[in-house]
JSON list of C-alpha atoms and ligand atoms in Angstrom, two decimals:
[
{"chain": "A", "resi": 1, "resn": "MET", "atom": "CA", "xyz": [9.51, -2.69, -32.91]},
{"chain": "A", "resi": 2, "resn": "GLU", "atom": "CA", "xyz": [10.37, -5.48, -30.55]},
{"chain": "A", "resi": 3, "resn": "LEU", "atom": "CA", "xyz": [8.59, -8.00, -28.38]},
{"chain": "A", "resi": 4, "resn": "LYS", "atom": "CA", "xyz": [9.15, -7.99, -24.67]},
{"chain": "A", "resi": 5, "resn": "ASN", "atom": "CA", "xyz": [7.95, -10.34, -21.99]},
{"chain": "A", "resi": 6, "resn": "PHE", "atom": "CA", "xyz": [6.96, -7.73, -19.44]},
{"chain": "A", "resi": 7, "resn": "MET", "atom": "CA", "xyz": [6.57, -10.46, -16.82]},
{"chain": "A", "resi": 8, "resn": "GLU", "atom": "CA", "xyz": [10.36, -10.70, -16.86]},
{"chain": "A", "resi": 9, "resn": "LYS", "atom": "CA", "xyz": [10.67, -6.99, -16.18]},
{"chain": "A", "resi": 10, "resn": "LEU", "atom": "CA", "xyz": [8.20, -7.15, -13.29]},
{"chain": "A", "resi": 11, "resn": "VAL", "atom": "CA", "xyz": [9.95, -10.15, -11.73]},
{"chain": "A", "resi": 12, "resn": "MET", "atom": "CA", "xyz": [13.38, -8.50, -11.97]},
{"chain": "A", "resi": 13, "resn": "GLU", "atom": "CA", "xyz": [11.96, -5.37, -10.35]},
{"chain": "A", "resi": 14, "resn": "LYS", "atom": "CA", "xyz": [10.53, -7.28, -7.41]},
{"chain": "A", "resi": 15, "resn": "LEU", "atom": "CA", "xyz": [13.37, -9.77, -7.02]},
{"chain": "A", "resi": 16, "resn": "ASP", "atom": "CA", "xyz": [15.51, -7.56, -4.77]},
{"chain": "A", "resi": 17, "resn": "ILE", "atom": "CA", "xyz": [12.63, -6.67, -2.48]},
{"chain": "A", "resi": 18, "resn": "VAL", "atom": "CA", "xyz": [11.64, -10.29, -1.92]},
{"chain": "A", "resi": 19, "resn": "ILE", "atom": "CA", "xyz": [15.23, -11.58, -1.59]},
{"chain": "A", "resi": 20, "resn": "ASN", "atom": "CA", "xyz": [16.07, -8.83, 0.90]},
{"chain": "A", "resi": 21, "resn": "ALA", "atom": "CA", "xyz": [13.06, -9.87, 2.95]},
{"chain": "A", "resi": 22, "resn": "ASN", "atom": "CA", "xyz": [14.59, -13.37, 3.16]},
{"chain": "A", "resi": 23, "resn": "PRO", "atom": "CA", "xyz": [17.96, -12.82, 4.91]},
{"chain": "A", "resi": 24, "resn": "SER", "atom": "CA", "xyz": [18.79, -16.55, 4.87]},
{"chain": "A", "resi": 25, "resn": "MET", "atom": "CA", "xyz": [18.63, -16.54, 1.07]},
{"chain": "A", "resi": 26, "resn": "CYS", "atom": "CA", "xyz": [22.00, -16.50, -0.76]},
{"chain": "A", "resi": 27, "resn": "ASN", "atom": "CA", "xyz": [22.22, -13.21, -2.62]},
{"chain": "A", "resi": 28, "resn": "CYS", "atom": "CA", "xyz": [24.82, -14.16, -5.25]},
{"chain": "A", "resi": 29, "resn": "GLN", "atom": "CA", "xyz": [24.07, -13.65, -8.93]},
{"chain": "A", "resi": 30, "resn": "ARG", "atom": "CA", "xyz": [23.76, -17.38, -9.60]},
{"chain": "A", "resi": 31, "resn": "CYS", "atom": "CA", "xyz": [21.05, -17.86, -6.98]},
{"chain": "A", "resi": 32, "resn": "ARG", "atom": "CA", "xyz": [19.27, -14.64, -7.93]},
{"chain": "A", "resi": 33, "resn": "TYR", "atom": "CA", "xyz": [18.99, -15.79, -11.55]},
{"chain": "A", "resi": 34, "resn": "ASP", "atom": "CA", "xyz": [17.88, -19.26, -10.48]},
{"chain": "A", "resi": 35, "resn": "VAL", "atom": "CA", "xyz": [15.10, -17.65, -8.45]},
{"chain": "A", "resi": 36, "resn": "ALA", "atom": "CA", "xyz": [14.12, -15.38, -11.34]},
{"chain": "A", "resi": 37, "resn": "ALA", "atom": "CA", "xyz": [14.03, -18.30, -13.81]},
{"chain": "A", "resi": 38, "resn": "LEU", "atom": "CA", "xyz": [11.94, -20.50, -11.52]},
{"chain": "A", "resi": 39, "resn": "ALA", "atom": "CA", "xyz": [9.52, -17.68, -10.77]},
{"chain": "A", "resi": 40, "resn": "LEU", "atom": "CA", "xyz": [9.15, -16.85, -14.47]},
{"chain": "A", "resi": 41, "resn": "ASN", "atom": "CA", "xyz": [8.52, -20.49, -15.37]},
{"chain": "A", "resi": 42, "resn": "SER", "atom": "CA", "xyz": [5.59, -20.59, -12.99]},
{"chain": "A", "resi": 43, "resn": "LEU", "atom": "CA", "xyz": [4.09, -17.29, -14.18]},
{"chain": "A", "resi": 44, "resn": "PRO", "atom": "CA", "xyz": [2.20, -16.70, -17.41]},
{"chain": "A", "resi": 45, "resn": "THR", "atom": "CA", "xyz": [4.28, -15.24, -20.25]},
{"chain": "A", "resi": 46, "resn": "ARG", "atom": "CA", "xyz": [2.94, -11.88, -21.36]},
{"chain": "A", "resi": 47, "resn": "TYR", "atom": "CA", "xyz": [4.40, -10.33, -24.46]},
{"chain": "A", "resi": 48, "resn": "VAL", "atom": "CA", "xyz": [3.88, -6.75, -25.44]},
{"chain": "A", "resi": 49, "resn": "ALA", "atom": "CA", "xyz": [4.90, -5.12, -28.71]},
{"chain": "A", "resi": 50, "resn": "THR", "atom": "CA", "xyz": [6.94, -2.08, -27.92]},
{"chain": "A", "resi": 51, "resn": "SER", "atom": "CA", "xyz": [8.61, 0.68, -29.87]},
{"chain": "A", "resi": 52, "resn": "SER", "atom": "CA", "xyz": [9.15, 3.25, -27.12]},
{"chain": "A", "resi": 53, "resn": "GLY", "atom": "CA", "xyz": [8.13, 4.01, -23.55]},
{"chain": "A", "resi": 54, "resn": "ALA", "atom": "CA", "xyz": [4.52, 3.98, -24.75]},
{"chain": "A", "resi": 55, "resn": "THR", "atom": "CA", "xyz": [3.83, 0.59, -23.17]},
{"chain": "A", "resi": 56, "resn": "TYR", "atom": "CA", "xyz": [4.79, 1.84, -19.74]},
{"chain": "A", "resi": 57, "resn": "THR", "atom": "CA", "xyz": [1.27, 2.72, -18.63]},
{"chain": "A", "resi": 58, "resn": "LYS", "atom": "CA", "xyz": [0.11, -0.68, -19.77]},
{"chain": "A", "resi": 59, "resn": "ILE", "atom": "CA", "xyz": [2.87, -2.42, -17.82]},
{"chain": "A", "resi": 60, "resn": "ASN", "atom": "CA", "xyz": [2.03, -0.44, -14.70]},
{"chain": "A", "resi": 61, "resn": "SER", "atom": "CA", "xyz": [-1.59, -1.52, -14.76]},
{"chain": "A", "resi": 62, "resn": "LEU", "atom": "CA", "xyz": [-0.56, -5.12, -15.39]},
{"chain": "A", "resi": 63, "resn": "ASP", "atom": "CA", "xyz": [1.84, -4.81, -12.47]},
{"chain": "A", "resi": 64, "resn": "GLN", "atom": "CA", "xyz": [-1.16, -4.17, -10.21]},
{"chain": "A", "resi": 65, "resn": "GLN", "atom": "CA", "xyz": [-2.98, -7.12, -11.70]},
{"chain": "A", "resi": 66, "resn": "PHE", "atom": "CA", "xyz": [-0.11, -9.59, -11.22]},
{"chain": "A", "resi": 67, "resn": "HIS", "atom": "CA", "xyz": [1.54, -8.12, -8.12]},
{"chain": "A", "resi": 68, "resn": "VAL", "atom": "CA", "xyz": [0.39, -10.81, -5.67]},
{"chain": "A", "resi": 69, "resn": "ASP", "atom": "CA", "xyz": [1.10, -13.66, -8.12]},
{"chain": "A", "resi": 70, "resn": "ILE", "atom": "CA", "xyz": [4.61, -12.38, -8.76]},
{"chain": "A", "resi": 71, "resn": "ILE", "atom": "CA", "xyz": [5.48, -11.98, -5.08]},
{"chain": "A", "resi": 72, "resn": "SER", "atom": "CA", "xyz": [4.23, -15.48, -4.29]},
{"chain": "A", "resi": 73, "resn": "ALA", "atom": "CA", "xyz": [6.03, -17.00, -7.32]},
{"chain": "A", "resi": 74, "resn": "ILE", "atom": "CA", "xyz": [9.32, -15.41, -6.20]},
{"chain": "A", "resi": 75, "resn": "THR", "atom": "CA", "xyz": [8.76, -16.52, -2.60]},
{"chain": "A", "resi": 76, "resn": "GLN", "atom": "CA", "xyz": [8.13, -20.08, -3.77]},
{"chain": "A", "resi": 77, "resn": "ALA", "atom": "CA", "xyz": [11.24, -19.98, -6.01]},
{"chain": "A", "resi": 78, "resn": "ILE", "atom": "CA", "xyz": [13.38, -18.76, -3.09]},
{"chain": "A", "resi": 79, "resn": "ARG", "atom": "CA", "xyz": [12.19, -21.71, -1.04]},
{"chain": "A", "resi": 80, "resn": "LEU", "atom": "CA", "xyz": [13.23, -24.14, -3.79]},
{"chain": "A", "resi": 81, "resn": "VAL", "atom": "CA", "xyz": [16.63, -22.55, -4.44]},
{"chain": "A", "resi": 82, "resn": "LYS", "atom": "CA", "xyz": [17.41, -22.44, -0.70]},
{"chain": "A", "resi": 83, "resn": "LYS", "atom": "CA", "xyz": [16.63, -26.12, -0.43]},
{"chain": "A", "resi": 84, "resn": "ASN", "atom": "CA", "xyz": [18.68, -27.00, -3.52]},
{"chain": "A", "resi": 85, "resn": "PRO", "atom": "CA", "xyz": [21.30, -24.34, -4.33]},
{"chain": "A", "resi": 86, "resn": "HIS", "atom": "CA", "xyz": [23.45, -24.87, -7.43]},
{"chain": "A", "resi": 87, "resn": "HIS", "atom": "CA", "xyz": [26.69, -24.26, -5.58]},
{"chain": "B", "resi": 101, "resn": "ZN", "atom": "ZN1", "xyz": [24.30, -18.31, -4.20]}
]
């Protein structure tokens, strides 16, 4: 068994889509991880206990529930990183 923060998985899945929709955003790994970290800090942490792919259905339904929050958290994080890039 292990514990996973599925919010992290959902943010990483949506990161590309939102960054690609913001062409002025730097797409290097450093900035992408800064965006992911900022977005995750502003979202609730949601741990699931997982042993196999059995949690997948659960994650999918939670994806629906948090979809709008995640997109807006990433959008907000992009704005911050663009204003203050670490390089
Ligand atoms: Zn960059």
